[in-house]
Amino acid sequence: MSELFFDESVILLDLECSAKEEVLTTMGRNLVNKNLVKESFIDAIIAREFEFATGLPTAGISVAIPHTDVHHVNRKTISMGVLNETVDFGVMGDDRETTPVKLVFMLAMDETHSQLSLLQQLMQVFQSEETLQYLVTEKDKTTIKQLIKAKVNCDSLEGDEKE
Amino acid sequence: MKKKQVLVACGAGIATSTIVNGAIEEMAKEHQLKLDLIQIKITEVGGYVDTADLLVTTAMTKKEYPFPVINARSFLTGIGTDDTRKKILEELKK
């Protein structure tokens, strides 16, 4: 099991995108360039999003958690994207509805069934309106990184300078 | 009582089904229910139509199944979780 990769370089702020494909391509391309995922990840994550939407209407800001099969992934990563303007994503489990997404957590998972605590902690982030509000307004990536690290399984996070 | 076979499914079978699986495991422990929990991709549900008692999923299902289907998106958003738990528990206790 590899350690989760999460640092400033996978936090993308002020994304100017007009459609979900563009969001997924931009965020996916960044991960490909960093060799965290394979080239095939981008097409796979777009296809998966069309087949099984991942938009989540929350109490405050809608979130999307695009992800795809483990074999497109080199290293377990969570990438975060904040959009300047909301982009419609399909609602998870309900393809008749869309939700205006402002915050995207792209999950690059490298194994099945065994990352419960990580995912649970991430869901806790989505369930806090206050945290979401903070994440879409904060402009300092280091501050954002620290906040997420504090909430999501900080022991297994890498990409931090040794203290 | 026969151990109920509960399918937990999402699109990719890696992310959201893991959360839902965890939530149901917790419920089963709390209510001392013995379950046969199976975490799969929604496309794999067909292989269990003869044995499953319940499907809990975050993905959409257009197909009809011979067992009840419960949408578990609330476990991800935190909105309506109590209602979903109640629905699942009712099915598990049948």
Coordinates of C-alpha atoms in Angstrom, one line a residue:
Chain A
M1 CA 0.0 0.0 0.0
S2 CA 1.6 3.3 -1.1
E3 CA 1.3 6.4 1.0
L4 CA -1.2 9.0 -0.1
F5 CA 0.3 11.8 -2.1
F6 CA -1.1 15.3 -1.4
D7 CA 0.8 18.6 -1.6
E8 CA 0.4 22.0 -3.1
S9 CA 1.1 20.8 -6.6
V10 CA -2.1 18.8 -6.7
I11 CA -4.2 21.7 -5.3
L12 CA -5.5 23.7 -8.2
L13 CA -7.1 27.0 -7.5
D14 CA -9.1 29.4 -9.7
L15 CA -9.9 26.9 -12.3
E16 CA -11.6 28.4 -15.3
C17 CA -13.6 25.6 -16.8
S18 CA -17.0 25.6 -18.5
A19 CA -17.7 21.9 -18.5
K20 CA -17.0 18.9 -16.4
E21 CA -14.9 17.3 -19.1
E22 CA -12.6 20.3 -19.0
V23 CA -12.3 20.1 -15.2
L24 CA -11.5 16.4 -15.4
T25 CA -9.0 16.9 -18.2
T26 CA -7.2 19.8 -16.5
M27 CA -6.9 18.0 -13.1
G28 CA -6.1 14.7 -14.7
R29 CA -3.4 16.2 -16.9
N30 CA -1.7 17.6 -13.9
L31 CA -1.6 14.2 -12.3
V32 CA -0.3 12.6 -15.5
N33 CA 2.5 15.2 -15.8
K34 CA 3.5 14.4 -12.2
N35 CA 3.5 10.7 -13.1
L36 CA 1.0 10.0 -10.3
V37 CA -1.4 8.4 -12.8
K38 CA -1.1 6.8 -16.2
E39 CA -2.1 8.6 -19.4
S40 CA -5.1 6.4 -19.6
F41 CA -6.5 7.9 -16.4
I42 CA -7.9 11.0 -18.1
D43 CA -10.1 9.2 -20.6
A44 CA -11.1 6.6 -17.9
I45 CA -12.1 9.2 -15.4
I46 CA -14.2 11.1 -18.0
A47 CA -15.9 7.9 -19.1
R48 CA -16.6 6.9 -15.5
E49 CA -18.1 10.3 -14.7
F50 CA -20.5 10.0 -17.6
E51 CA -21.5 6.5 -16.7
F52 CA -21.5 7.0 -12.9
A53 CA -21.7 10.6 -11.9
T54 CA -20.0 11.7 -8.7
G55 CA -21.6 15.1 -7.9
L56 CA -22.7 15.4 -4.3
P57 CA -25.1 18.1 -3.3
T58 CA -24.0 19.0 0.2
A59 CA -25.5 21.4 2.8
G60 CA -23.5 24.2 1.3
I61 CA -21.2 23.9 -1.7
S62 CA -21.6 21.0 -4.1
V63 CA -18.7 18.7 -4.4
A64 CA -17.7 16.1 -7.0
I65 CA -15.4 13.2 -6.3
P66 CA -14.4 11.8 -9.7
H67 CA -12.4 8.6 -9.6
T68 CA -11.8 5.5 -11.7
D69 CA -10.3 2.0 -11.7
V70 CA -7.2 1.4 -9.8
H71 CA -5.1 0.1 -12.7
H72 CA -4.9 3.7 -14.2
V73 CA -3.1 4.9 -11.0
N74 CA 0.6 4.9 -10.2
R75 CA 0.3 6.4 -6.8
K76 CA -2.5 7.0 -4.4
T77 CA -3.3 10.7 -4.7
I78 CA -6.1 13.2 -3.8
S79 CA -6.1 16.2 -6.0
M80 CA -8.3 19.2 -5.1
G81 CA -9.7 21.7 -7.6
V82 CA -11.5 24.9 -6.8
L83 CA -13.6 26.3 -9.7
N84 CA -14.1 30.0 -10.3
E85 CA -17.6 29.4 -11.5
T86 CA -19.7 26.3 -10.7
V87 CA -19.8 23.6 -13.3
D88 CA -22.7 21.1 -13.5
F89 CA -21.9 17.5 -12.6
G90 CA -24.5 14.7 -12.5
V91 CA -25.7 13.8 -9.1
M92 CA -24.3 10.5 -7.8
G93 CA -27.0 7.8 -8.1
D94 CA -29.4 10.0 -10.0
D95 CA -28.7 10.7 -13.6
R96 CA -31.7 13.0 -14.1
E97 CA -30.3 15.6 -11.9
T98 CA -27.2 17.8 -11.9
T99 CA -25.6 19.8 -9.2
P100 CA -23.5 23.0 -9.5
V101 CA -20.1 21.9 -8.3
K102 CA -17.5 24.4 -7.0
L103 CA -15.1 22.0 -5.4
V104 CA -13.6 18.8 -6.9
F105 CA -11.7 16.1 -5.1
M106 CA -10.2 13.9 -7.7
L107 CA -9.4 10.5 -6.1
A108 CA -6.6 8.4 -7.6
M109 CA -7.0 5.2 -5.6
D110 CA -4.5 2.4 -6.1
E111 CA -6.3 -0.4 -4.3
T112 CA -9.8 -1.6 -3.6
H113 CA -11.7 -2.0 -0.4
S114 CA -9.0 -1.0 2.1
Q115 CA -9.1 2.8 2.5
L116 CA -12.1 3.2 4.7
S117 CA -10.7 5.6 7.3
L118 CA -9.2 7.8 4.6
L119 CA -12.4 8.1 2.7
Q120 CA -14.5 8.5 5.9
Q121 CA -12.3 11.4 6.9
L122 CA -12.7 12.9 3.5
M123 CA -16.5 12.6 3.7
Q124 CA -16.3 14.4 7.1
V125 CA -14.8 17.3 5.2
F126 CA -17.7 17.4 2.8
Q127 CA -20.2 17.3 5.6
S128 CA -18.9 20.5 7.2
E129 CA -20.4 23.5 5.4
E130 CA -17.9 25.7 7.2
T131 CA -14.9 23.7 5.9
L132 CA -16.2 23.7 2.4
Q133 CA -16.8 27.4 2.5
Y134 CA -13.3 27.9 3.8
L135 CA -11.8 25.8 1.1
V136 CA -13.5 27.7 -1.8
T137 CA -12.3 31.1 -0.5
E138 CA -8.8 30.4 0.8
K139 CA -6.2 31.4 -1.7
D140 CA -3.1 30.0 0.1
K141 CA -2.3 26.5 -1.0
T142 CA -0.1 25.8 2.0
T143 CA -2.9 26.7 4.4
I144 CA -5.3 24.5 2.4
K145 CA -2.9 21.7 2.5
Q146 CA -2.5 22.0 6.3
L147 CA -6.2 22.0 6.8
I148 CA -6.8 18.9 4.7
K149 CA -3.8 17.2 6.3
A150 CA -5.3 17.9 9.7
K151 CA -8.6 16.4 8.8
V152 CA -7.5 13.5 6.6
N153 CA -5.2 10.8 8.0
C154 CA -2.2 13.1 8.3
D155 CA 0.1 10.2 9.3
S156 CA 0.0 8.6 5.9
L157 CA 0.2 11.9 3.9
E158 CA 3.4 12.6 2.1
G159 CA 4.5 15.7 0.2
D160 CA 5.4 17.6 3.3
E161 CA 8.8 18.9 4.3
K162 CA 10.3 17.0 7.1
E163 CA 10.1 19.0 10.3
Chain B
M1 CA -32.3 -16.4 11.1
K2 CA -30.5 -16.9 7.8
K3 CA -27.5 -14.6 7.3
K4 CA -28.6 -12.0 4.9
Q5 CA -26.5 -11.3 1.8
V6 CA -26.1 -7.6 1.4
L7 CA -24.5 -6.1 -1.8
V8 CA -22.8 -2.8 -1.5
A9 CA -22.2 -1.3 -4.9
C10 CA -20.9 1.9 -6.5
G11 CA -19.6 2.8 -9.9
A12 CA -16.0 1.8 -9.5
G13 CA -16.3 -0.4 -6.5
I14 CA -13.5 1.4 -4.7
A15 CA -14.5 4.7 -3.2
T16 CA -18.1 5.3 -2.2
S17 CA -19.0 1.7 -1.7
T18 CA -16.1 1.5 0.9
I19 CA -17.8 4.2 2.9
V20 CA -21.2 2.6 2.7
N21 CA -19.7 -0.8 3.5
G22 CA -18.2 0.7 6.6
A23 CA -21.5 2.3 7.7
I24 CA -23.4 -1.0 7.3
E25 CA -20.7 -3.0 9.2
E26 CA -21.1 -0.5 12.0
M27 CA -24.8 -0.9 12.0
A28 CA -24.6 -4.7 12.0
K29 CA -22.3 -4.6 15.0
E30 CA -24.5 -2.2 16.9
H31 CA -27.6 -4.4 16.3
Q32 CA -25.8 -7.7 16.5
L33 CA -26.8 -8.7 13.0
K34 CA -24.7 -11.3 11.1
L35 CA -24.4 -10.2 7.5
D36 CA -22.7 -11.5 4.4
L37 CA -21.5 -8.1 3.1
I38 CA -20.2 -8.0 -0.4
Q39 CA -18.6 -4.9 -1.9
I40 CA -18.8 -4.8 -5.7
K41 CA -19.2 -2.6 -8.8
I42 CA -22.7 -1.9 -9.8
T43 CA -22.1 -3.8 -13.0
E44 CA -21.4 -7.0 -11.0
V45 CA -24.8 -7.1 -9.3
G46 CA -26.2 -9.4 -11.9
G47 CA -24.0 -12.2 -10.6
Y48 CA -25.8 -12.2 -7.3
V49 CA -29.4 -11.9 -8.3
D50 CA -30.2 -15.4 -7.0
T51 CA -28.5 -15.0 -3.6
A52 CA -28.7 -11.4 -2.5
D53 CA -31.3 -10.1 0.0
L54 CA -30.6 -6.4 -0.4
L55 CA -28.6 -3.9 -2.6
V56 CA -27.3 -0.7 -1.1
T57 CA -25.8 1.5 -3.7
T58 CA -24.6 5.0 -4.5
A59 CA -24.8 4.4 -8.2
M60 CA -28.0 4.4 -10.2
T61 CA -29.7 1.3 -11.2
K62 CA -31.9 1.2 -14.2
K63 CA -32.5 -2.5 -13.9
E64 CA -35.1 -4.2 -11.8
Y65 CA -33.9 -6.6 -9.2
P66 CA -35.7 -9.3 -7.2
F67 CA -34.5 -7.7 -4.0
P68 CA -35.0 -4.2 -2.5
V69 CA -32.6 -1.4 -3.5
I70 CA -31.6 1.4 -1.2
N71 CA -29.8 4.5 -2.3
A72 CA -27.0 5.4 0.2
R73 CA -25.8 8.7 -1.1
S74 CA -26.7 10.2 2.3
F75 CA -23.7 8.4 3.8
L76 CA -21.5 10.6 1.7
T77 CA -23.3 13.9 2.0
G78 CA -24.4 13.6 5.6
I79 CA -27.9 14.7 4.6
G80 CA -30.7 12.2 5.5
T81 CA -28.4 9.6 7.0
D82 CA -30.8 8.7 9.8
D83 CA -33.5 7.9 7.3
T84 CA -31.2 5.7 5.2
R85 CA -30.0 3.8 8.3
K86 CA -33.6 3.2 9.2
K87 CA -34.5 1.9 5.8
I88 CA -31.5 -0.4 5.7
L89 CA -32.2 -1.7 9.3
E90 CA -35.8 -2.4 8.4
E91 CA -34.7 -4.6 5.5
L92 CA -32.0 -6.3 7.6
K93 CA -34.4 -7.2 10.3
K94 CA -37.0 -8.7 8.0

